[in-house]
JSON list of N, CA and C in Angstrom, two decimals:
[
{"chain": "F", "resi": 55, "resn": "UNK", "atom": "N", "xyz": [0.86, -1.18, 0.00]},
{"chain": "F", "resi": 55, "resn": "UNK", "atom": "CA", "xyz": [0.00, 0.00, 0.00]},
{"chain": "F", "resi": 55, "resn": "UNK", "atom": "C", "xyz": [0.90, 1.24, 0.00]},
{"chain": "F", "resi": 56, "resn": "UNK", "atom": "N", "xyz": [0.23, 2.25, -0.97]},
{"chain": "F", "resi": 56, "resn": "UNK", "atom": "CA", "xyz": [1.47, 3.62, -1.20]},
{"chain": "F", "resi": 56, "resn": "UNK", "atom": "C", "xyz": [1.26, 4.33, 0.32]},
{"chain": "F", "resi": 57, "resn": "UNK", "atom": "N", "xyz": [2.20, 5.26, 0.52]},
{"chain": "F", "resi": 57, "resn": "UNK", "atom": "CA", "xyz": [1.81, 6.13, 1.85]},
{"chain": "F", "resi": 57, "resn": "UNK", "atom": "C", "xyz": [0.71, 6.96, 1.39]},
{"chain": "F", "resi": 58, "resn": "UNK", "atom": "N", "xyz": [0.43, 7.32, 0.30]},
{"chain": "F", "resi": 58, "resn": "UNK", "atom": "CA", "xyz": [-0.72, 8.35, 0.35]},
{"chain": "F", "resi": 58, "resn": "UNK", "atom": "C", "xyz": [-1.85, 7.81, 0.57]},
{"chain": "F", "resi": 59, "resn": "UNK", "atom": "N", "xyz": [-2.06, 6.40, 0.37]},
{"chain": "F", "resi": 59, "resn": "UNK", "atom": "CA", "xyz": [-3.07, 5.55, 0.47]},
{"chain": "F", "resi": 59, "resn": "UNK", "atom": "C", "xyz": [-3.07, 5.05, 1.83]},
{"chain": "F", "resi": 60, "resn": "UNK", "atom": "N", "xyz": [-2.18, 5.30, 2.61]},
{"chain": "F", "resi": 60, "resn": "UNK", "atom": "CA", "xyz": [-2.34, 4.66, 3.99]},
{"chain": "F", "resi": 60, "resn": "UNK", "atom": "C", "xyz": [-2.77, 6.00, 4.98]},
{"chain": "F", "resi": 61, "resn": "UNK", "atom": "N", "xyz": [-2.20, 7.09, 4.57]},
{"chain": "F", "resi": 61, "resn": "UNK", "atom": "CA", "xyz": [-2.83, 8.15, 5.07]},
{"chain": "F", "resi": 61, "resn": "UNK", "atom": "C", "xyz": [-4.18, 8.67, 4.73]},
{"chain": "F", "resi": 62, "resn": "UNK", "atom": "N", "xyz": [-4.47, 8.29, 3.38]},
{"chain": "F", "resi": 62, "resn": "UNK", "atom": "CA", "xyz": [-5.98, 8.31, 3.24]},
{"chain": "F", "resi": 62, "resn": "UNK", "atom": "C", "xyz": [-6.75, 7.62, 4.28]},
{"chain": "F", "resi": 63, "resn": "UNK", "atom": "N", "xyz": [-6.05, 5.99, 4.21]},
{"chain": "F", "resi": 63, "resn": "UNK", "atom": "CA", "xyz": [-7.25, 4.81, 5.13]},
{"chain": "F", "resi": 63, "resn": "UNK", "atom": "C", "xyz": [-6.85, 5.70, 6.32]},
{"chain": "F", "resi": 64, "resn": "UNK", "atom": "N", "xyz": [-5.81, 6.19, 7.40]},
{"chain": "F", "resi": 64, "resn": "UNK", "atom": "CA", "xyz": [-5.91, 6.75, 8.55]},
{"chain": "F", "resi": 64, "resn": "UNK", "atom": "C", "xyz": [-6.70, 7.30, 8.98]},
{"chain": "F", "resi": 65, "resn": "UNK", "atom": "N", "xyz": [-7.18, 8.65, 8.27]},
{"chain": "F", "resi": 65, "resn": "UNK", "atom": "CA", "xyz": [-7.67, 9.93, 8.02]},
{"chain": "F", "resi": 65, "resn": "UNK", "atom": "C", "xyz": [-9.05, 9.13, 8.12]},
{"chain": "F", "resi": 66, "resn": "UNK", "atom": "N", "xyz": [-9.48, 8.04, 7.13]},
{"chain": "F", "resi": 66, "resn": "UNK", "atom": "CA", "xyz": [-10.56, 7.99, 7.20]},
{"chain": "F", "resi": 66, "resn": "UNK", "atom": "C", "xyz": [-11.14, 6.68, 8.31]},
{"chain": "F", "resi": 67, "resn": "UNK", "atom": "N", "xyz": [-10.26, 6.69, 9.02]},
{"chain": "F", "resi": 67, "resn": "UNK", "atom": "CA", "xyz": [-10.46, 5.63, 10.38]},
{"chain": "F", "resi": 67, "resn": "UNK", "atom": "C", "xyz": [-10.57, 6.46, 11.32]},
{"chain": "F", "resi": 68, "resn": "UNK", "atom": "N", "xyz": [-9.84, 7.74, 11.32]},
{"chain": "F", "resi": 68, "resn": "UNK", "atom": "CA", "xyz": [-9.89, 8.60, 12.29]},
{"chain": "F", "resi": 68, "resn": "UNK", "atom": "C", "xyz": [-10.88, 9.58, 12.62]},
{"chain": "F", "resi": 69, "resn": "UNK", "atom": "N", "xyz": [-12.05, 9.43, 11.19]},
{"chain": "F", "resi": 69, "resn": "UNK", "atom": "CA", "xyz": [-12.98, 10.27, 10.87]},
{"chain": "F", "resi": 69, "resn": "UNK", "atom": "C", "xyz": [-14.39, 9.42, 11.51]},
{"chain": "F", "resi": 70, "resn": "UNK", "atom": "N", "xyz": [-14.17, 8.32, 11.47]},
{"chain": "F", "resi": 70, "resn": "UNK", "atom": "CA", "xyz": [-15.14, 7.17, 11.74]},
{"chain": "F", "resi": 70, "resn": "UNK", "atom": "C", "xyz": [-15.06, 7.37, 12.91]},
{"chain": "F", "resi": 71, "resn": "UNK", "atom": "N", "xyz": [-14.30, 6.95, 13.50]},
{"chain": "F", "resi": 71, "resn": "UNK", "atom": "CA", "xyz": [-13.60, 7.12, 15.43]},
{"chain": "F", "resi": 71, "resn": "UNK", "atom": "C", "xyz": [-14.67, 8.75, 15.77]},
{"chain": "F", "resi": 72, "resn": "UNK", "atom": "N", "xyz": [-13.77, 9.68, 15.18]},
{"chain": "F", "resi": 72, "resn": "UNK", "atom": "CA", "xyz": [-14.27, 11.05, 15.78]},
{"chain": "F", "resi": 72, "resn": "UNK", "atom": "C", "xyz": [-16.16, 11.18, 15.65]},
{"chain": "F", "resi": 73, "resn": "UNK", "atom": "N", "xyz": [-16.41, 10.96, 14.47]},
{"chain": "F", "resi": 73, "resn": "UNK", "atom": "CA", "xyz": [-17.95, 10.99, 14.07]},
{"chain": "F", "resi": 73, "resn": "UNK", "atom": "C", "xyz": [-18.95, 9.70, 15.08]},
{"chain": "F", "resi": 74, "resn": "UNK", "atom": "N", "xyz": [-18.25, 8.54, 14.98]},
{"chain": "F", "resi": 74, "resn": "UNK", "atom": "CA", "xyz": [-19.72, 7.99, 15.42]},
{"chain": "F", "resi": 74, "resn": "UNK", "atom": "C", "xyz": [-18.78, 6.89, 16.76]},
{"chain": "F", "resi": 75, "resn": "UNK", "atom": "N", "xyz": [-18.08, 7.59, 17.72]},
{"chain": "F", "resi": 75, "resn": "UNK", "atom": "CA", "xyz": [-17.80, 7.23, 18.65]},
{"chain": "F", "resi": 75, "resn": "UNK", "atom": "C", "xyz": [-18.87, 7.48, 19.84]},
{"chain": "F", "resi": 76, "resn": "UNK", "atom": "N", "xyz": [-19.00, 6.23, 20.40]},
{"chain": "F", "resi": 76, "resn": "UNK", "atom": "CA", "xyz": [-19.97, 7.06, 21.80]},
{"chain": "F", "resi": 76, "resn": "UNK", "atom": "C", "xyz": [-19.54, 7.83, 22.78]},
{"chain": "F", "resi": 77, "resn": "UNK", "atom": "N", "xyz": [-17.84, 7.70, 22.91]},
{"chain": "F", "resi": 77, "resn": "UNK", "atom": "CA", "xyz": [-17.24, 8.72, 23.94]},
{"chain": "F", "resi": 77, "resn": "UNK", "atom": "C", "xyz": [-17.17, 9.81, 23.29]},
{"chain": "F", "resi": 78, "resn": "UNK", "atom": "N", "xyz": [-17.01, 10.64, 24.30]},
{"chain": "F", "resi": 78, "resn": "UNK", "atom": "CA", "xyz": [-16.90, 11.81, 24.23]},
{"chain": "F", "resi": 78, "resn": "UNK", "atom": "C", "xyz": [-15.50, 11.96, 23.84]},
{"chain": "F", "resi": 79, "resn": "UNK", "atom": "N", "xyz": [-15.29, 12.89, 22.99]},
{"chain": "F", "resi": 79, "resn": "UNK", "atom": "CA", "xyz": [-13.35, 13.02, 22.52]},
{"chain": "F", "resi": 79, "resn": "UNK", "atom": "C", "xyz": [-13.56, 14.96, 21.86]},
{"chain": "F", "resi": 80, "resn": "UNK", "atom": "N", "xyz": [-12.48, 15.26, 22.95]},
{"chain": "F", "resi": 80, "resn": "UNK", "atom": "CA", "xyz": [-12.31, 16.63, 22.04]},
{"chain": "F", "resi": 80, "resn": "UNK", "atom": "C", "xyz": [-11.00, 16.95, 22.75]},
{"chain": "F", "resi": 81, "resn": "UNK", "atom": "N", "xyz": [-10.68, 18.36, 21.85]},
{"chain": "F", "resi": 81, "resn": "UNK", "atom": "CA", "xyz": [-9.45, 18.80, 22.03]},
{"chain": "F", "resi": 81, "resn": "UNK", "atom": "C", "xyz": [-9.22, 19.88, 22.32]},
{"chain": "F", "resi": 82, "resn": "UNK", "atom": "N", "xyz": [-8.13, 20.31, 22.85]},
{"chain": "F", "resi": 82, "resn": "UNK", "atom": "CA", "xyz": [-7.62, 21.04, 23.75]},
{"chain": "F", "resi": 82, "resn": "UNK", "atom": "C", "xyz": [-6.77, 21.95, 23.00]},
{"chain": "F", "resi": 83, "resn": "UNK", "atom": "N", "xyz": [-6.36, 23.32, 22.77]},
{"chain": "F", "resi": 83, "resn": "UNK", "atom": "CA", "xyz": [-5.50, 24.17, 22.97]},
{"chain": "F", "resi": 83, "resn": "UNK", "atom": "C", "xyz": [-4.18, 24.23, 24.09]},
{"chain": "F", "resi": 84, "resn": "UNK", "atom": "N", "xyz": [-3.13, 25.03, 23.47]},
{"chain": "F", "resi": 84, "resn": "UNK", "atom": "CA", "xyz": [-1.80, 24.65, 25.33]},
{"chain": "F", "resi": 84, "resn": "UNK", "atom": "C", "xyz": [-2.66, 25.51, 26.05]},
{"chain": "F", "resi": 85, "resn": "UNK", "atom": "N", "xyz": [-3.62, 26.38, 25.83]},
{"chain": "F", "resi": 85, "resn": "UNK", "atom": "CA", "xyz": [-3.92, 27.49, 27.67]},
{"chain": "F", "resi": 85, "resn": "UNK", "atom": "C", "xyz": [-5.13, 26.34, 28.09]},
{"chain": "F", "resi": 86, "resn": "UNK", "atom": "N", "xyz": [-5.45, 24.79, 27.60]},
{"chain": "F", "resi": 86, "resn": "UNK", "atom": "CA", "xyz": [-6.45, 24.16, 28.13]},
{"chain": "F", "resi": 86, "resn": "UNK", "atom": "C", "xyz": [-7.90, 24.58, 27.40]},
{"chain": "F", "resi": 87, "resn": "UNK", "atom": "N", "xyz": [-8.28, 25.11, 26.75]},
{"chain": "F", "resi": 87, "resn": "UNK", "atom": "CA", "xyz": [-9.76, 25.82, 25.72]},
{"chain": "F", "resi": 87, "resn": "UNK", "atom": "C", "xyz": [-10.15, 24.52, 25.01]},
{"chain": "F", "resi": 88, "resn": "UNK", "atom": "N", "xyz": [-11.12, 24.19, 25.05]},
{"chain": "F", "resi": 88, "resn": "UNK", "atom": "CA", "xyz": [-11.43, 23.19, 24.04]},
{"chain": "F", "resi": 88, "resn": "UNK", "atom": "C", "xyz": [-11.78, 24.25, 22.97]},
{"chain": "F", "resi": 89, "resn": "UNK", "atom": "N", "xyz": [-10.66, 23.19, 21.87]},
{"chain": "F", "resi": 89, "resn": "UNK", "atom": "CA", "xyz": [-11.08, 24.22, 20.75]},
{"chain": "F", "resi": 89, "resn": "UNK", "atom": "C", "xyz": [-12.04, 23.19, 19.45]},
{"chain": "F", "resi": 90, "resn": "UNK", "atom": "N", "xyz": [-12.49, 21.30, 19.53]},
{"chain": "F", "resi": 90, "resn": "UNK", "atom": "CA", "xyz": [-13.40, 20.86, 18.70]},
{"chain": "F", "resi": 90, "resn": "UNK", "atom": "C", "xyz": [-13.56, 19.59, 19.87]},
{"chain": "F", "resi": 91, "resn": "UNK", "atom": "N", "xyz": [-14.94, 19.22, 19.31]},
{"chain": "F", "resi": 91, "resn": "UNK", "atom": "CA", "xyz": [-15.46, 18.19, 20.45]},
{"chain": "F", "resi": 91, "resn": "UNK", "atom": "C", "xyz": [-16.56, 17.29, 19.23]},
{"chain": "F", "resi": 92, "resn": "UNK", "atom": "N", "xyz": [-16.50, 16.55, 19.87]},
{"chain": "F", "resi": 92, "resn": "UNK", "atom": "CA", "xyz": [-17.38, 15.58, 19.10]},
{"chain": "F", "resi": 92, "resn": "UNK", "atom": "C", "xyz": [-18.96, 15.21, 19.65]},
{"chain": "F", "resi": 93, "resn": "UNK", "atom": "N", "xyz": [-19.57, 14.87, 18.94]},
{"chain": "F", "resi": 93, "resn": "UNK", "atom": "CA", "xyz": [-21.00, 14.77, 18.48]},
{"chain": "F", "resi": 93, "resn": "UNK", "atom": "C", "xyz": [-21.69, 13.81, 20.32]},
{"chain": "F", "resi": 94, "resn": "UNK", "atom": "N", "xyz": [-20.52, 12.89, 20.70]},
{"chain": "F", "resi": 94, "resn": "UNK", "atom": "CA", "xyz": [-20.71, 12.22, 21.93]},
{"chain": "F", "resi": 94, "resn": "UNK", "atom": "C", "xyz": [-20.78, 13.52, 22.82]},
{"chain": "F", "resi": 95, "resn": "UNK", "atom": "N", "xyz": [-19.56, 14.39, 23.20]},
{"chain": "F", "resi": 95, "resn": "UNK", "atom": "CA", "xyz": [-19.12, 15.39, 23.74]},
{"chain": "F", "resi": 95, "resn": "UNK", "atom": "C", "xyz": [-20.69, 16.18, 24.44]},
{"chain": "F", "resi": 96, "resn": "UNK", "atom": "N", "xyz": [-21.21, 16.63, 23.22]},
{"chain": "F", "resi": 96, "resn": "UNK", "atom": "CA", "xyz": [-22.43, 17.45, 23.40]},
{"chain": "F", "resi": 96, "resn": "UNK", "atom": "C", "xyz": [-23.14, 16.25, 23.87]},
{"chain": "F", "resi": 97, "resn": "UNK", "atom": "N", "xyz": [-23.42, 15.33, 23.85]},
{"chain": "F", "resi": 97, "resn": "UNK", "atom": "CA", "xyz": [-24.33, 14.21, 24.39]},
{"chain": "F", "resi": 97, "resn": "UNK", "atom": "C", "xyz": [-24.63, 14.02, 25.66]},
{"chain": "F", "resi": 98, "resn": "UNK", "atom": "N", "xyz": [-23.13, 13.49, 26.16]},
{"chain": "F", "resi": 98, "resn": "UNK", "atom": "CA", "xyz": [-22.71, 13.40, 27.44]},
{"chain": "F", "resi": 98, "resn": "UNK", "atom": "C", "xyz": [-22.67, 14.13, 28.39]},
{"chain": "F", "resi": 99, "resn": "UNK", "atom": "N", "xyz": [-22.42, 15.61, 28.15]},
{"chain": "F", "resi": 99, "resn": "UNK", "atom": "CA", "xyz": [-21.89, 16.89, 28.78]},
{"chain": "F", "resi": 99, "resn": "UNK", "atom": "C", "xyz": [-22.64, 17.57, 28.84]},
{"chain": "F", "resi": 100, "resn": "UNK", "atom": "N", "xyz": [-23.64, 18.15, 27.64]},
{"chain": "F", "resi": 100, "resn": "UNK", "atom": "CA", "xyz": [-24.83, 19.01, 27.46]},
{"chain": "F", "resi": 100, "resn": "UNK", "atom": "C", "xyz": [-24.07, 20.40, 27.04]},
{"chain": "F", "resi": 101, "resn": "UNK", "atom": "N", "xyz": [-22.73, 20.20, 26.32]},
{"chain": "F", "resi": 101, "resn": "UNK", "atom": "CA", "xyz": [-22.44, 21.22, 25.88]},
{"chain": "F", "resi": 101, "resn": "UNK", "atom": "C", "xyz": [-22.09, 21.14, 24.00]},
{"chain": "F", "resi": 102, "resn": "UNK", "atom": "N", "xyz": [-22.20, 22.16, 23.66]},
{"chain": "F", "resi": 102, "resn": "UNK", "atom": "CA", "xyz": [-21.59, 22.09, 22.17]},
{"chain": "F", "resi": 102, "resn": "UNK", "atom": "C", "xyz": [-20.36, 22.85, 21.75]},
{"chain": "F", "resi": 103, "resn": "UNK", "atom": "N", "xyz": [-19.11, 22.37, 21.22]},
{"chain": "F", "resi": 103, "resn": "UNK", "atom": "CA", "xyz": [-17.76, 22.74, 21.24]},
{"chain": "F", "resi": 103, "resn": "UNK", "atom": "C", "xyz": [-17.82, 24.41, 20.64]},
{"chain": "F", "resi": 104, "resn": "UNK", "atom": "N", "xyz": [-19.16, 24.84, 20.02]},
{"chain": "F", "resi": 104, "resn": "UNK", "atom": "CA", "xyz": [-19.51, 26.22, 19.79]},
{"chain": "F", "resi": 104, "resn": "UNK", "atom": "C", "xyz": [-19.47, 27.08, 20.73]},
{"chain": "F", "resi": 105, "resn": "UNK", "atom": "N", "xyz": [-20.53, 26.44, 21.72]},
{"chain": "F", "resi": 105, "resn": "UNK", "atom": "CA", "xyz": [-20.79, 27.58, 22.86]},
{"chain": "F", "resi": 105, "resn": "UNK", "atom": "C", "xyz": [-19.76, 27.35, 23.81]},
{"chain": "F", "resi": 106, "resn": "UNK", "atom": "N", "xyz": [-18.77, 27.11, 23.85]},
{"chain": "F", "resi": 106, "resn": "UNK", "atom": "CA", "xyz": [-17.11, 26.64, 25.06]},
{"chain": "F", "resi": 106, "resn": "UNK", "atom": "C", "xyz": [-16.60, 26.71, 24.57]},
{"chain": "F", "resi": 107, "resn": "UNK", "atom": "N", "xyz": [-16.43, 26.91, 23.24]},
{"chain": "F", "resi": 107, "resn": "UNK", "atom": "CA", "xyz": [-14.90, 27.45, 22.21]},
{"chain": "F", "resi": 107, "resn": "UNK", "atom": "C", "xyz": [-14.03, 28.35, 23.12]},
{"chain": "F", "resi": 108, "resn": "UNK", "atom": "N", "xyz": [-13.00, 28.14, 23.03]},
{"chain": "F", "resi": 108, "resn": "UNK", "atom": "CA", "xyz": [-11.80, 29.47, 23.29]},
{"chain": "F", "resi": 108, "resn": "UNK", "atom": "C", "xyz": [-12.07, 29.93, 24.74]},
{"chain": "F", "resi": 109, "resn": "UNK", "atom": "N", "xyz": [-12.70, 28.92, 25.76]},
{"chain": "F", "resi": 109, "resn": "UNK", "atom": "CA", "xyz": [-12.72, 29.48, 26.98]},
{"chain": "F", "resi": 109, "resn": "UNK", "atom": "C", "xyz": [-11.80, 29.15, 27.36]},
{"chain": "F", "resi": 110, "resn": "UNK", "atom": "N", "xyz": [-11.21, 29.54, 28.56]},
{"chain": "F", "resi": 110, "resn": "UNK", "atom": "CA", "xyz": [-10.31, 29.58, 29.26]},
{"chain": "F", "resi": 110, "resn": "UNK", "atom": "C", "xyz": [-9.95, 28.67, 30.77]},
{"chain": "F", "resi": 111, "resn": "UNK", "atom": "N", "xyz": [-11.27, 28.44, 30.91]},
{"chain": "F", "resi": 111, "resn": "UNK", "atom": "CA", "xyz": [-11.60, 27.24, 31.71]},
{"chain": "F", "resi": 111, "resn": "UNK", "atom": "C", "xyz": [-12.24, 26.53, 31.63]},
{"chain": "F", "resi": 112, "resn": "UNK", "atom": "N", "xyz": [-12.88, 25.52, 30.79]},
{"chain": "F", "resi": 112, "resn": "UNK", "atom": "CA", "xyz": [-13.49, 24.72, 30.09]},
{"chain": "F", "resi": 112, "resn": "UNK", "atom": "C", "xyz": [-14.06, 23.42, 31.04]},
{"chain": "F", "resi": 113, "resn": "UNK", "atom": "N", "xyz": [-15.53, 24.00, 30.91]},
{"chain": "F", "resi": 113, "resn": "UNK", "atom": "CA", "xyz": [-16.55, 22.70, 32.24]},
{"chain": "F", "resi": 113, "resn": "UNK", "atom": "C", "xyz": [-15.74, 21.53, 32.00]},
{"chain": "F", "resi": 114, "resn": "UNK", "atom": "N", "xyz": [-15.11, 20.98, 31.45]},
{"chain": "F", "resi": 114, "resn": "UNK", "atom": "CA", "xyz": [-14.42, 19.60, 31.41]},
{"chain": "F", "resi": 114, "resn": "UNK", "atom": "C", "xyz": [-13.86, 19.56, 32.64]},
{"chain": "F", "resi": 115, "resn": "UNK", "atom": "N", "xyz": [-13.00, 20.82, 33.02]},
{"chain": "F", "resi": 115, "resn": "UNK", "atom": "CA", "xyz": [-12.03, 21.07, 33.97]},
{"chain": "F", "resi": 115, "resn": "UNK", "atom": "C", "xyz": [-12.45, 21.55, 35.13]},
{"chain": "F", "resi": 116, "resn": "UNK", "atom": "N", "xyz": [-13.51, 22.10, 35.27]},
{"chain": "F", "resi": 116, "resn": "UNK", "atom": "CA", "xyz": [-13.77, 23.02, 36.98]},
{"chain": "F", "resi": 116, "resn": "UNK", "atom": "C", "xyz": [-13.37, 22.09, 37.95]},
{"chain": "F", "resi": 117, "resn": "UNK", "atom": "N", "xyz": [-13.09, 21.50, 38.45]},
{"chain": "F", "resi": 117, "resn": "UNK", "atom": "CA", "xyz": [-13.15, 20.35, 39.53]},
{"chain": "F", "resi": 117, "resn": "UNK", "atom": "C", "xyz": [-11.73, 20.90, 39.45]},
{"chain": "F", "resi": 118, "resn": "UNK", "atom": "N", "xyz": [-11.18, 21.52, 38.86]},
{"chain": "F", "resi": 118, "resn": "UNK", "atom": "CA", "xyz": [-9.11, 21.50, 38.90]},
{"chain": "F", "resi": 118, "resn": "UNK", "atom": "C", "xyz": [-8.90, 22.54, 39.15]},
{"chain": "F", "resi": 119, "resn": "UNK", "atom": "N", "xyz": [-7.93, 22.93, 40.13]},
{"chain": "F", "resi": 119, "resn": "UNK", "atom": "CA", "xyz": [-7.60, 24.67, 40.30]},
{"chain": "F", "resi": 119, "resn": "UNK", "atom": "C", "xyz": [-7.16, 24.79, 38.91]},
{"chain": "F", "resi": 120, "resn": "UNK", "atom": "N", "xyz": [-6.41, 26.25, 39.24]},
{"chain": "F", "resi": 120, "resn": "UNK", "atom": "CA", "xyz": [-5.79, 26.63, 37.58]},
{"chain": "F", "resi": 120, "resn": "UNK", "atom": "C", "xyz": [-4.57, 25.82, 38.03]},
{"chain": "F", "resi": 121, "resn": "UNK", "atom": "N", "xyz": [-3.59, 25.86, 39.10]},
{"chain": "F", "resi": 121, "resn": "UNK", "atom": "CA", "xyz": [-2.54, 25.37, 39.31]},
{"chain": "F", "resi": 121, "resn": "UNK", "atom": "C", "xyz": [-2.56, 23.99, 38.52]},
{"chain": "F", "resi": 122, "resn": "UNK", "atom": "N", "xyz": [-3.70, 23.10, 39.02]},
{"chain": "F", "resi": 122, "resn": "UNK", "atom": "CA", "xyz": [-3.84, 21.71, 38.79]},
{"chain": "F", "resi": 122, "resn": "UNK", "atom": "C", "xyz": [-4.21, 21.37, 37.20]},
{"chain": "F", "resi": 123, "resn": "UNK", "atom": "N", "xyz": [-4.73, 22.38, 36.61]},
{"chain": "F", "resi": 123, "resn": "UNK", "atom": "CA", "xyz": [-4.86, 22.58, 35.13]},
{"chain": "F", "resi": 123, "resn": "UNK", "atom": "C", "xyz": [-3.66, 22.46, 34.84]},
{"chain": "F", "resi": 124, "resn": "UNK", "atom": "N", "xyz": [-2.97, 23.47, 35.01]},
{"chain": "F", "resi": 124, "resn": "UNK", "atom": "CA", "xyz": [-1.61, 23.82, 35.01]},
{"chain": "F", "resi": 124, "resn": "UNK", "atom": "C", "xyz": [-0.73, 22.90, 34.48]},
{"chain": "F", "resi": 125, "resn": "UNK", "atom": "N", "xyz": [-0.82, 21.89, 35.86]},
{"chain": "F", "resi": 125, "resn": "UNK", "atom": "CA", "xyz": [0.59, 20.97, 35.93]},
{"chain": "F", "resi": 125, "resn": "UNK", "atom": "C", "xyz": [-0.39, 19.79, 34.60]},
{"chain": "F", "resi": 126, "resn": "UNK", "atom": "N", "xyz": [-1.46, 19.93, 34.41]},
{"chain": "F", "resi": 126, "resn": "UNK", "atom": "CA", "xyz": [-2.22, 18.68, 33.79]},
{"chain": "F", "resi": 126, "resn": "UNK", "atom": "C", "xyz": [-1.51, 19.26, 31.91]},
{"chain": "F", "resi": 127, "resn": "UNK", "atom": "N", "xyz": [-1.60, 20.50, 31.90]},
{"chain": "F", "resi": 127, "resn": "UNK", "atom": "CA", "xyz": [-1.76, 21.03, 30.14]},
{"chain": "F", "resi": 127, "resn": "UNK", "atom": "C", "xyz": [-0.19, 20.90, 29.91]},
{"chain": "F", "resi": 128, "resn": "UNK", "atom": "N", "xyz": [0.85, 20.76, 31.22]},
{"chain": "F", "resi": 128, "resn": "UNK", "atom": "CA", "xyz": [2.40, 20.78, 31.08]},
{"chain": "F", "resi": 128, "resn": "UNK", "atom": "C", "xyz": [2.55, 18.95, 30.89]},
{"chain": "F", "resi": 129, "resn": "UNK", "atom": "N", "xyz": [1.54, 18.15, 31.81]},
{"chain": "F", "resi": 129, "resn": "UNK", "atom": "CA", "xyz": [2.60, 17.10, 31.07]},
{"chain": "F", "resi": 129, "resn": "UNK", "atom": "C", "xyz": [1.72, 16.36, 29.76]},
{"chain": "F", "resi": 130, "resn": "UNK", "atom": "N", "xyz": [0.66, 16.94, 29.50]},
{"chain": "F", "resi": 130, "resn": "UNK", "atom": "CA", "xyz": [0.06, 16.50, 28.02]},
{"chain": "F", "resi": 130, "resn": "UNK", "atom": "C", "xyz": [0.82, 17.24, 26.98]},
{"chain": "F", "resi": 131, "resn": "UNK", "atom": "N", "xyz": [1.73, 18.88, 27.06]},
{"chain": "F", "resi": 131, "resn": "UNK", "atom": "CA", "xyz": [2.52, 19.21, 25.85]},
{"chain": "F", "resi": 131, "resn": "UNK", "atom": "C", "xyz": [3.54, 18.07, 26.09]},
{"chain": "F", "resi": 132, "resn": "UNK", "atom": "N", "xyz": [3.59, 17.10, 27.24]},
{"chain": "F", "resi": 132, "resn": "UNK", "atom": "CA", "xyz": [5.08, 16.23, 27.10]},
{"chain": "F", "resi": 132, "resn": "UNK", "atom": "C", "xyz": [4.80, 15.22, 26.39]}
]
């Protein structure tokens, strides 16, 4: 299989995963912001990655000081 063809099948395994997963999966910015969330996300949570875009403390997280954010967003850039 060529690499462009294996990055196609990736891309489109990874699209399957993100779209019709029942967990919840989204992602993060380094200041911690969810910046896309998936279709579970809003399910589970009762939020949509629209209305929590680009916040700064993101309901995923309240339960964490900022400190504890902190040390959490330092060892996920590791």
């Amino acid at each position: 299989m060529s690499m462009k063809n294996q990055l196609g099948l990736n891309k489109s395994i990874s699209e399957l995963i993100w779209d019709y997963s029942s967990d919840a999966i989204f992602a993060i910015n380094h200041q911690g912001a969810i910046i896309e969330a998936n279709a579970a996300f809003k399910d589970m949570l009762g939020y949509d990655a629209e209305e929590i875009r680009d916040q700064n403390f993101p309901p995923t997280l309240v339960d964490m000081t900022v400190e504890e954010q902190g040390k959490l967003l330092d060892k996920l850039r590791q």
